[in-house]
Amino acid sequence: MNIPDLLLTNAKVLTLDNMGRRAGSVAVKNGRIFGIWQEKEPPKSEVTLSAKTQVINLKGAALLPGFIDTHNHLPMVSMLQEQVNCSSPLNQSISDIQEKLRKKANEIPPGQWILGYGYDDTSLIDGRHPFRADLDVAAPNNPVFIHHISGHLAVVNSYALRVASISDKQPDPGIGHFGRDHEGNVNGVLYEFGPMEAVHSHTPTYTIEQKVSLLKKTVNHYISHGITTNTDAGVGLLKGEEDIEVHLKAAEQKINPMRMQLMIMHDLLKPGSRFGNYSSEQLNDELQSRGNGLIALDSAKMFQDGSIQGLTGALREPYHCNPNLYGDLNFEQSVINEEILDLHNRGYRIAIHGNGDKAIGSILDGFEFAIQKYPRQNHRHRIEHVQTATIQDLDRMQKLGIAGSFFINHVYYWGDRHEKIFLGPNRARRISPLADAVEREILFTLHSDAPITPISPLFSIWAAVNRVTREGGILGPEQRIDVETALKSMTNYGAKLNFDEDHSGSIELGKRADFAILAADPTSINPIDIKDIPILGTIIGGEVVYWKA
């Protein structure tokens, strides 16, 4: 007898399946879809309701597969709740940031750390980074650490440098470098993970329980945007193996109902490390069993360059603002080749951060090295961000079967500055070249990279369809994609990228009942309004986890 646990009626159902079918009602049992009908209500002969059946009349709202964000940093977002907001346009100048730091310093004892986030040197009227001297004026008696909006830079004060035992003439580490004044002294700006970690490792630590507690509010925010599957794109960046435990505890305690994909930092997978002897299958089995089936291995994660807006992305041609600056690769080619080969042979899908086209080319060289040496079907290796991929890079991605997760929000948040400062007009118009990816049938998704930009699948879809910049221009209109393709890139294609297309990503019989409920059908309104469609509800496994009051 077909007695559903949940019946959704009077809906505009966008299945987003491969045939683009629409429907009017959907029935769910045991967390799976068992009925889809064109009618607003299913025929009475096909469904029997019981007292336990939850019936939701959607009153013409749109029912979509739950959104899948394939690259963001959920725990990092949660940690920002207790930090000083140094972002722009909230802060127009360095003096604005100083005032916020001064206020915080007056609220806490001397010697206690002040952590901040989000400053953007190119958004400040000063047109530069704040330096250690600027932070010293605001908080001379407290160590200060502020992350740049890119996540690849930071600035600290003199107190923090003393705590970390970093001298004025401190040599640069292997990856990244210290900013320096005209006399060669460390000026407080930290470029990339080497210098940042040298200081950040001295900042206060939270217990696993405290981190799990901080996640709760952030998780609720994510699901209010219709997200049902989410990828943490750097597990191990904060506190190594402990980052995995935070996710597992959140799933065990049912604090996080989302299906989580974990990109595990490659350092944790090297020989001699915690998972150095694990195959990908072994690690995934352990995550699945301990995480109530909500935690899965996504990939091994590496970085081959930094940030375009931080001037640390590796480019083939120099930065528009500095003809002598190209950015740097993190690893020599022979080194990254061998690490990719080891992970590839152990069955891992590999995800590598590549913003600059030089880095993208290097990543493709590494993938090709491994694939040619040990061919493997359906590897779905992926490049993260793919900001400045050339036509030739995309042709190679197509040939090698490499997927891309595009940081499309860049177009809005930094597109104008890519054009004027970082890349110049010609390269800027081609950032996140989605239309070229579609033409080559490259598997791709969109992402927010939160906390770099706010989490919002509808905003990412809007950005892909419109390519509007913050100043109101249209950057590279020829790279815009249609609404349905953009929707699929955060549902159907996301499921495929996650090796989960048999279970999620579209509304089809037998698939999980993971849904986002929208106040309007994104395909039937003016595309410029897509980002403003209210999310009315989120359903995961047939359970309502968010409902707009």
Coordinates of C-alpha atoms in Angstrom, one line a residue:
M1 CA 0.0 0.0 0.0
N2 CA 1.4 3.4 -1.0
I3 CA 1.2 5.4 2.2
P4 CA 3.6 8.3 2.1
D5 CA 5.3 9.9 5.1
L6 CA 5.3 13.2 3.2
L7 CA 3.1 14.5 0.4
L8 CA 3.9 17.8 -1.3
T9 CA 1.0 19.1 -3.4
N10 CA 0.1 22.1 -5.5
A11 CA 3.7 22.7 -6.5
K12 CA 5.7 23.9 -9.5
V13 CA 8.1 21.0 -9.5
L14 CA 11.4 21.6 -11.4
T15 CA 12.8 18.1 -11.5
L16 CA 16.1 19.3 -13.1
D17 CA 16.5 15.8 -14.5
N18 CA 18.2 15.1 -17.8
M19 CA 14.8 15.5 -19.7
G20 CA 13.8 18.8 -18.0
R21 CA 10.5 17.4 -16.8
R22 CA 8.0 19.4 -14.7
A23 CA 5.4 18.1 -12.2
G24 CA 2.8 19.2 -9.7
S25 CA 3.1 16.9 -6.7
V26 CA 5.6 14.6 -5.1
A27 CA 5.3 11.8 -2.5
V28 CA 8.0 10.6 -0.1
K29 CA 8.4 7.4 2.0
N30 CA 11.4 6.5 4.2
G31 CA 13.3 9.5 3.0
R32 CA 13.0 8.6 -0.7
I33 CA 10.8 9.8 -3.6
F34 CA 8.2 7.2 -4.5
G35 CA 5.7 9.2 -6.5
I36 CA 5.8 12.1 -8.9
W37 CA 2.7 13.3 -10.7
Q38 CA 1.8 16.0 -13.2
E39 CA -1.3 16.8 -11.3
K40 CA -1.3 19.2 -8.4
E41 CA -2.5 16.3 -6.2
P42 CA -1.8 12.6 -6.9
P43 CA -4.7 10.4 -8.0
K44 CA -6.5 8.9 -5.0
S45 CA -6.1 5.4 -6.5
E46 CA -2.3 5.7 -6.3
V47 CA -1.8 7.1 -2.8
T48 CA -3.4 6.3 0.5
L49 CA -3.0 8.9 3.3
S50 CA -2.8 7.9 6.9
A51 CA -2.9 10.0 10.1
K52 CA 0.9 10.1 10.1
T53 CA 1.2 11.4 6.6
Q54 CA 2.4 15.0 6.5
V55 CA 0.7 16.9 3.7
I56 CA 2.2 20.3 2.7
N57 CA 0.3 22.4 0.2
L58 CA 2.9 24.5 -1.5
K59 CA 0.3 26.9 -2.9
G60 CA 2.1 27.3 -6.2
A61 CA 5.7 27.5 -4.8
A62 CA 8.6 26.0 -6.7
L63 CA 10.0 22.7 -5.6
L64 CA 13.6 22.0 -6.6
P65 CA 16.2 19.5 -5.7
G66 CA 18.1 20.6 -2.7
F67 CA 21.1 22.9 -3.5
I68 CA 24.6 21.5 -3.4
D69 CA 27.4 23.9 -2.7
T70 CA 30.6 22.1 -3.7
H71 CA 33.1 24.4 -2.1
N72 CA 33.0 26.5 1.0
H73 CA 34.4 26.4 4.6
L74 CA 31.5 25.9 7.0
P75 CA 33.7 25.7 10.2
M76 CA 35.5 28.9 9.2
V77 CA 32.2 30.7 8.8
S78 CA 31.1 29.6 12.2
M79 CA 34.3 30.9 13.8
L80 CA 33.7 34.4 12.5
Q81 CA 30.8 34.9 15.0
E82 CA 33.3 35.8 17.7
Q83 CA 35.7 37.9 15.6
V84 CA 35.9 41.6 14.7
N85 CA 34.3 42.4 11.3
C86 CA 36.9 44.4 9.3
S87 CA 35.2 44.0 5.9
S88 CA 34.2 46.6 3.4
P89 CA 31.9 48.4 2.7
L90 CA 31.2 48.3 6.4
N91 CA 34.7 49.8 6.9
Q92 CA 35.7 52.5 4.4
S93 CA 39.2 53.2 5.7
I94 CA 42.0 51.9 7.9
S95 CA 40.9 54.4 10.5
D96 CA 37.5 52.6 10.6
I97 CA 39.2 49.3 11.2
Q98 CA 41.4 50.9 13.9
E99 CA 38.3 52.2 15.7
K100 CA 36.8 48.7 15.8
L101 CA 40.0 47.2 17.1
R102 CA 40.3 50.0 19.7
K103 CA 36.8 49.3 20.9
K104 CA 37.5 45.6 21.2
A105 CA 40.8 46.2 23.1
N106 CA 38.9 48.3 25.6
E107 CA 36.5 45.4 26.2
I108 CA 39.1 42.7 27.0
P109 CA 42.2 42.4 29.2
P110 CA 45.7 43.3 28.0
G111 CA 47.4 40.4 26.4
Q112 CA 44.2 38.7 25.1
W113 CA 44.1 38.1 21.4
I114 CA 42.0 40.1 19.0
L115 CA 40.9 38.2 15.9
G116 CA 39.3 39.9 12.9
Y117 CA 38.3 39.0 9.4
G118 CA 37.5 40.4 5.9
Y119 CA 39.7 43.4 5.4
D120 CA 40.2 44.3 1.7
D121 CA 43.0 46.6 0.8
T122 CA 41.6 47.5 -2.6
S123 CA 38.2 48.5 -1.1
L124 CA 39.7 50.9 1.4
I125 CA 40.0 54.6 0.5
D126 CA 43.7 54.4 1.7
G127 CA 44.4 52.0 -1.2
R128 CA 46.7 49.8 0.8
H129 CA 47.0 47.1 3.4
P130 CA 46.9 48.2 7.1
F131 CA 50.4 47.5 8.5
R132 CA 51.6 46.5 11.9
A133 CA 52.1 50.1 12.8
D134 CA 48.4 50.9 12.1
L135 CA 47.3 48.0 14.3
D136 CA 49.8 49.0 17.0
V137 CA 48.1 52.4 17.4
A138 CA 44.7 50.8 17.8
A139 CA 45.7 47.9 20.1
P140 CA 49.2 48.2 21.5
N141 CA 48.6 45.9 24.5
N142 CA 46.9 43.0 22.6
P143 CA 48.1 40.7 19.9
V144 CA 46.0 41.3 16.7
F145 CA 45.5 38.9 13.8
I146 CA 43.1 40.0 10.9
H147 CA 42.4 37.8 7.9
H148 CA 42.2 39.4 4.4
I149 CA 39.0 38.8 2.5
S150 CA 40.8 36.4 0.2
G151 CA 41.6 34.0 3.0
H152 CA 45.2 33.9 1.6
L153 CA 46.6 36.9 3.5
A154 CA 46.5 38.4 6.9
V155 CA 47.9 41.4 8.9
V156 CA 49.2 41.3 12.4
N157 CA 50.5 43.8 14.9
S158 CA 53.9 44.0 16.6
Y159 CA 52.6 42.2 19.7
A160 CA 51.5 39.2 17.7
L161 CA 54.9 39.1 15.9
R162 CA 56.6 39.0 19.3
V163 CA 54.4 36.2 20.5
A164 CA 55.2 34.2 17.4
S165 CA 59.0 35.1 17.8
I166 CA 59.1 36.6 14.3
S167 CA 61.9 39.1 14.0
D168 CA 62.1 42.2 11.7
K169 CA 64.4 40.3 9.3
Q170 CA 62.6 37.0 9.5
P171 CA 63.4 34.9 6.4
D172 CA 60.4 33.8 4.3
P173 CA 59.1 30.2 4.7
G174 CA 58.7 27.7 1.9
I175 CA 55.3 28.8 0.8
G176 CA 54.4 32.5 0.9
H177 CA 56.3 35.5 2.2
F178 CA 56.3 38.3 4.7
G179 CA 55.4 41.8 3.6
R180 CA 58.3 44.2 4.2
D181 CA 58.8 47.9 4.4
H182 CA 61.4 49.9 2.3
E183 CA 64.1 48.8 4.8
G184 CA 63.3 45.1 4.4
N185 CA 61.7 44.8 7.8
V186 CA 58.5 42.7 8.3
N187 CA 55.6 45.1 8.1
G188 CA 52.9 42.8 9.5
V189 CA 51.3 41.7 6.2
L190 CA 51.4 37.9 5.9
Y191 CA 51.1 36.4 2.4
E192 CA 49.9 32.8 2.1
F193 CA 49.7 29.9 4.6
G194 CA 53.4 29.7 5.7
P195 CA 53.6 33.1 7.3
M196 CA 50.0 33.0 8.4
E197 CA 50.4 29.7 10.2
A198 CA 53.5 30.9 11.9
V199 CA 51.4 33.4 13.8
H200 CA 48.0 31.8 13.8
S201 CA 49.3 28.8 15.6
H202 CA 49.7 31.0 18.7
T203 CA 46.1 32.2 18.7
P204 CA 43.6 30.7 21.2
T205 CA 42.2 27.3 20.5
Y206 CA 38.7 26.0 21.0
T207 CA 37.7 22.6 22.2
I208 CA 35.9 20.3 19.8
E209 CA 32.8 20.7 21.8
Q210 CA 33.0 24.5 21.5
K211 CA 33.5 24.3 17.8
V212 CA 30.5 22.0 17.4
S213 CA 28.4 24.4 19.4
L214 CA 29.5 27.3 17.1
L215 CA 28.5 25.3 14.1
K216 CA 24.8 25.2 15.1
K217 CA 23.9 28.8 14.2
T218 CA 25.9 28.6 10.9
V219 CA 24.3 25.3 9.9
N220 CA 20.8 26.9 10.4
H221 CA 21.9 29.8 8.1
Y222 CA 23.0 27.3 5.4
I223 CA 19.9 25.3 5.4
S224 CA 17.8 28.5 5.3
H225 CA 19.3 29.0 1.8
G226 CA 18.1 25.6 0.6
I227 CA 21.4 23.8 0.9
T228 CA 21.0 20.0 1.6
T229 CA 24.5 18.8 0.6
N230 CA 27.6 20.8 1.4
T231 CA 31.4 20.5 0.9
D232 CA 34.0 21.6 3.4
A233 CA 36.8 22.5 1.0
G234 CA 39.7 22.3 3.4
V235 CA 39.4 19.9 6.3
G236 CA 42.6 20.2 8.2
L237 CA 43.4 23.8 7.4
L238 CA 42.3 25.0 10.9
K239 CA 43.5 22.3 13.3
G240 CA 44.5 19.2 11.3
E241 CA 42.8 16.0 12.2
E242 CA 40.7 17.7 14.8
D243 CA 38.7 19.3 11.9
I244 CA 37.4 15.9 11.0
E245 CA 36.3 15.2 14.5
V246 CA 34.2 18.5 14.6
H247 CA 32.3 17.3 11.5
L248 CA 31.7 13.8 12.9
K249 CA 30.5 15.1 16.3
A250 CA 28.1 17.6 14.6
A251 CA 26.6 14.7 12.6
E252 CA 26.5 12.4 15.6
Q253 CA 24.8 15.0 17.8
K254 CA 22.4 15.8 14.9
I255 CA 23.5 19.4 15.0
N256 CA 24.2 19.3 11.3
P257 CA 21.5 17.6 9.2
M258 CA 23.2 18.4 5.9
R259 CA 25.0 15.8 3.9
M260 CA 28.7 16.8 4.2
Q261 CA 31.4 16.1 1.7
L262 CA 34.9 16.5 3.1
M263 CA 38.0 17.6 1.2
I264 CA 40.8 16.3 3.4
M265 CA 44.0 18.3 3.3
H266 CA 46.8 16.3 1.5
D267 CA 49.1 16.7 4.5
L268 CA 46.8 14.3 6.5
L269 CA 47.2 11.7 3.8
K270 CA 50.9 11.7 3.4
P271 CA 52.9 8.6 4.5
G272 CA 53.6 8.9 8.2
S273 CA 50.5 11.0 8.9
R274 CA 47.2 9.9 10.4
F275 CA 45.7 8.6 7.2
G276 CA 49.0 7.9 5.4
N277 CA 48.2 4.2 4.8
Y278 CA 44.5 4.7 3.9
S279 CA 43.0 4.1 0.5
S280 CA 40.2 6.5 -0.4
E281 CA 37.7 3.6 0.1
Q282 CA 39.0 2.9 3.6
L283 CA 38.8 6.6 4.6
N284 CA 35.3 7.0 3.2
D285 CA 34.1 3.9 5.0
E286 CA 35.4 5.2 8.3
L287 CA 33.7 8.7 7.7
Q288 CA 30.4 7.1 6.7
S289 CA 30.2 4.8 9.6
R290 CA 31.1 7.4 12.2
G291 CA 29.1 10.2 10.7
N292 CA 25.6 8.5 10.7
G293 CA 25.8 8.2 6.9
L294 CA 25.9 12.0 6.6
I295 CA 29.7 12.4 6.2
A296 CA 31.5 11.3 3.0
L297 CA 35.0 11.7 1.6
D298 CA 35.0 14.2 -1.3
S299 CA 38.7 14.3 -2.2
A300 CA 42.2 15.0 -1.3
K301 CA 42.8 18.8 -1.3
M302 CA 45.9 20.7 -2.5
F303 CA 46.7 24.3 -3.3
Q304 CA 48.9 25.2 -6.2
D305 CA 48.6 29.0 -5.9
G306 CA 46.9 31.8 -4.0
S307 CA 44.5 34.5 -4.7
I308 CA 44.2 36.9 -7.7
Q309 CA 42.9 39.7 -5.5
G310 CA 45.8 39.0 -3.1
L311 CA 48.3 39.1 -6.0
T312 CA 49.4 35.6 -5.1
G313 CA 47.6 33.7 -7.8
A314 CA 50.1 32.3 -10.3
L315 CA 49.7 33.9 -13.8
R316 CA 51.4 33.3 -17.1
E317 CA 51.3 37.0 -17.9
P318 CA 52.0 39.7 -15.3
Y319 CA 49.4 41.4 -13.1
H320 CA 47.9 44.4 -14.8
C321 CA 48.9 46.6 -11.8
N322 CA 52.5 45.4 -11.7
P323 CA 54.4 44.3 -14.9
N324 CA 57.0 42.6 -12.7
L325 CA 54.6 40.5 -10.7
Y326 CA 53.3 37.0 -11.8
G327 CA 52.5 35.3 -8.5
D328 CA 54.1 31.9 -7.5
L329 CA 53.3 28.2 -7.7
N330 CA 53.2 26.5 -4.3
F331 CA 55.0 23.4 -5.5
E332 CA 57.6 22.6 -8.2
Q333 CA 56.2 20.5 -11.0
S334 CA 58.0 17.3 -10.1
V335 CA 56.9 17.6 -6.5
I336 CA 53.2 18.0 -7.3
N337 CA 53.4 15.4 -10.0
E338 CA 54.6 12.7 -7.5
E339 CA 52.0 13.6 -4.8
I340 CA 49.2 13.6 -7.3
L341 CA 50.4 10.2 -8.6
D342 CA 50.4 8.7 -5.1
L343 CA 46.9 9.9 -4.2
H344 CA 45.6 8.9 -7.7
N345 CA 47.0 5.4 -7.2
R346 CA 45.4 5.1 -3.8
G347 CA 42.0 5.8 -5.3
Y348 CA 41.5 9.4 -4.2
R349 CA 39.7 12.0 -6.3
I350 CA 42.0 15.0 -6.1
A351 CA 40.8 18.6 -5.8
I352 CA 43.4 21.3 -6.4
H353 CA 43.0 25.0 -5.9
G354 CA 44.0 26.9 -9.0
N355 CA 43.1 30.6 -9.6
G356 CA 45.8 31.8 -11.9
D357 CA 46.2 30.3 -15.4
K358 CA 49.8 29.3 -14.7
A359 CA 48.6 27.3 -11.7
I360 CA 45.8 25.8 -13.7
G361 CA 48.3 24.6 -16.4
S362 CA 50.5 23.2 -13.7
I363 CA 47.6 21.3 -12.1
L364 CA 46.7 19.8 -15.5
D365 CA 50.3 18.8 -16.1
G366 CA 50.2 16.9 -12.8
F367 CA 46.8 15.2 -13.6
E368 CA 48.0 14.2 -17.0
F369 CA 51.2 12.8 -15.5
A370 CA 49.2 10.5 -13.2
I371 CA 46.5 9.6 -15.6
Q372 CA 48.9 8.6 -18.4
K373 CA 51.1 6.6 -16.0
Y374 CA 48.2 4.8 -14.4
P375 CA 44.9 5.3 -16.4
R376 CA 41.8 5.3 -14.2
Q377 CA 38.3 5.7 -15.5
N378 CA 35.8 8.1 -13.9
H379 CA 38.4 9.7 -11.6
R380 CA 36.5 13.1 -11.6
H381 CA 39.6 15.0 -10.5
R382 CA 38.7 18.6 -10.1
I383 CA 40.2 22.1 -10.2
E384 CA 38.9 24.6 -7.6
H385 CA 37.9 28.2 -8.7
V386 CA 39.3 28.0 -12.3
Q387 CA 39.3 31.8 -12.3
T388 CA 41.5 32.5 -15.3
A389 CA 41.4 29.3 -17.4
T390 CA 42.3 29.9 -21.0
I391 CA 40.6 28.2 -24.0
Q392 CA 43.6 25.9 -24.2
D393 CA 43.3 25.0 -20.4
L394 CA 39.6 24.2 -20.9
D395 CA 40.4 22.0 -23.9
R396 CA 42.9 20.1 -21.8
M397 CA 40.3 19.7 -19.0
Q398 CA 37.9 18.3 -21.6
K399 CA 40.5 15.9 -22.9
L400 CA 41.6 14.6 -19.5
G401 CA 38.1 14.5 -18.0
I402 CA 38.8 17.1 -15.3
A403 CA 35.9 18.8 -13.6
G404 CA 35.8 22.4 -12.5
S405 CA 34.2 24.1 -9.5
F406 CA 33.9 27.8 -10.5
F407 CA 34.0 30.6 -7.9
I408 CA 31.5 32.6 -9.9
N409 CA 30.8 35.2 -7.2
H410 CA 34.1 36.8 -8.1
V411 CA 32.4 38.4 -11.1
Y412 CA 30.2 40.5 -8.8
Y413 CA 32.5 41.1 -5.8
W414 CA 35.8 41.7 -7.6
G415 CA 35.0 41.9 -11.3
D416 CA 35.5 45.7 -11.5
R417 CA 38.8 45.5 -9.8
H418 CA 39.9 42.5 -11.9
E419 CA 39.3 44.8 -14.9
K420 CA 41.0 47.9 -13.5
I421 CA 43.7 46.5 -11.1
F422 CA 44.4 42.8 -11.2
L423 CA 44.0 41.4 -14.7
G424 CA 43.1 44.2 -17.1
P425 CA 40.0 44.3 -19.4
N426 CA 40.8 41.3 -21.7
R427 CA 41.6 38.7 -19.0
A428 CA 38.9 40.1 -16.6
R429 CA 36.0 39.5 -19.0
R430 CA 37.0 35.8 -19.2
I431 CA 37.1 35.0 -15.5
S432 CA 35.0 32.0 -14.6
P433 CA 34.4 31.1 -18.3
L434 CA 31.2 29.1 -17.9
A435 CA 29.9 29.3 -21.5
D436 CA 33.2 27.9 -22.7
A437 CA 32.9 25.1 -20.2
V438 CA 29.4 24.3 -21.3
E439 CA 30.5 24.3 -25.0
R440 CA 33.1 21.6 -24.1
E441 CA 30.6 19.6 -22.0
I442 CA 33.0 19.9 -19.0
L443 CA 31.4 18.8 -15.7
F444 CA 31.2 21.9 -13.5
T445 CA 29.6 23.4 -10.5
L446 CA 29.3 26.9 -8.9
H447 CA 30.3 27.7 -5.4
S448 CA 30.4 30.6 -2.8
D449 CA 33.8 29.8 -1.1
A450 CA 32.2 31.2 2.1
P451 CA 33.4 33.0 4.1
I452 CA 35.1 34.7 1.2
T453 CA 31.7 35.5 -0.1
P454 CA 28.3 35.0 1.6
I455 CA 26.7 31.6 1.3
S456 CA 23.8 31.7 -1.2
P457 CA 23.2 29.3 -4.1
L458 CA 20.6 31.6 -5.6
F459 CA 23.2 34.4 -5.6
S460 CA 25.8 32.2 -7.4
I461 CA 23.1 31.2 -9.9
W462 CA 22.2 34.8 -10.4
A463 CA 25.9 35.7 -11.0
A464 CA 26.3 33.0 -13.6
V465 CA 23.2 34.1 -15.5
N466 CA 23.8 37.8 -15.3
R467 CA 27.5 38.4 -14.7
V468 CA 26.7 41.8 -13.1
T469 CA 29.5 43.5 -11.2
R470 CA 29.2 45.5 -8.0
E471 CA 29.5 48.7 -10.0
G472 CA 26.6 47.7 -12.3
G473 CA 28.6 46.6 -15.3
I474 CA 28.3 43.3 -17.2
L475 CA 31.6 41.5 -17.2
G476 CA 32.1 39.1 -20.2
P477 CA 28.4 38.8 -21.3
E478 CA 29.5 36.1 -23.8
Q479 CA 30.3 33.9 -20.7
R480 CA 26.7 34.0 -19.3
I481 CA 24.8 30.8 -19.1
D482 CA 21.0 30.1 -19.2
V483 CA 19.0 29.8 -16.0
E484 CA 18.3 26.0 -16.2
T485 CA 22.0 25.2 -16.7
A486 CA 22.9 27.4 -13.8
L487 CA 20.3 25.7 -11.6
K488 CA 21.7 22.3 -12.6
S489 CA 25.2 23.4 -11.8
M490 CA 24.1 23.6 -8.1
T491 CA 21.9 20.5 -8.1
N492 CA 22.2 17.9 -10.8
Y493 CA 25.9 18.6 -11.7
G494 CA 26.8 18.9 -8.1
A495 CA 25.5 15.4 -7.4
K496 CA 27.5 14.0 -10.3
L497 CA 30.6 15.8 -9.0
N498 CA 30.0 14.1 -5.7
F499 CA 29.6 10.7 -7.3
D500 CA 26.1 10.7 -6.0
E501 CA 24.0 11.2 -9.1
D502 CA 22.1 8.0 -8.5
H503 CA 20.8 9.4 -5.2
S504 CA 20.5 13.1 -5.4
G505 CA 20.6 16.2 -7.7
S506 CA 17.2 15.8 -9.3
I507 CA 13.7 15.0 -8.4
E508 CA 13.3 11.4 -9.7
L509 CA 11.8 8.2 -8.4
G510 CA 14.0 6.4 -5.8
K511 CA 16.2 9.4 -5.2
R512 CA 16.6 11.0 -1.7
A513 CA 13.9 13.5 -0.8
D514 CA 16.2 16.5 -0.5
F515 CA 14.4 19.6 -1.6
A516 CA 14.5 23.4 -1.7
I517 CA 11.2 25.3 -1.8
L518 CA 11.3 28.7 -3.5
A519 CA 8.6 31.4 -3.6
A520 CA 9.0 31.7 -7.4
D521 CA 10.2 29.6 -10.3
P522 CA 13.6 30.9 -11.3
T523 CA 13.1 30.0 -14.9
S524 CA 9.9 32.1 -15.2
I525 CA 11.0 35.5 -13.8
N526 CA 13.3 38.2 -14.8
P527 CA 16.8 36.7 -14.4
I528 CA 18.0 39.8 -12.6
D529 CA 15.6 39.0 -9.7
I530 CA 16.8 35.4 -9.1
K531 CA 19.0 36.2 -6.1
D532 CA 16.1 37.8 -4.3
I533 CA 13.7 34.8 -4.5
P534 CA 12.8 33.9 -0.9
I535 CA 13.6 30.3 0.3
L536 CA 10.4 29.0 1.9
G537 CA 11.6 25.7 3.1
T538 CA 14.4 23.0 3.1
I539 CA 13.8 19.3 3.3
I540 CA 16.5 16.7 3.9
G541 CA 15.6 13.0 3.7
G542 CA 11.9 13.8 3.8
E543 CA 12.3 15.8 7.0
V544 CA 11.5 19.5 7.1
V545 CA 14.7 21.1 8.5
Y546 CA 13.8 24.7 7.7
W547 CA 10.5 26.5 7.2
K548 CA 10.2 30.2 6.7
A549 CA 7.8 31.6 9.4

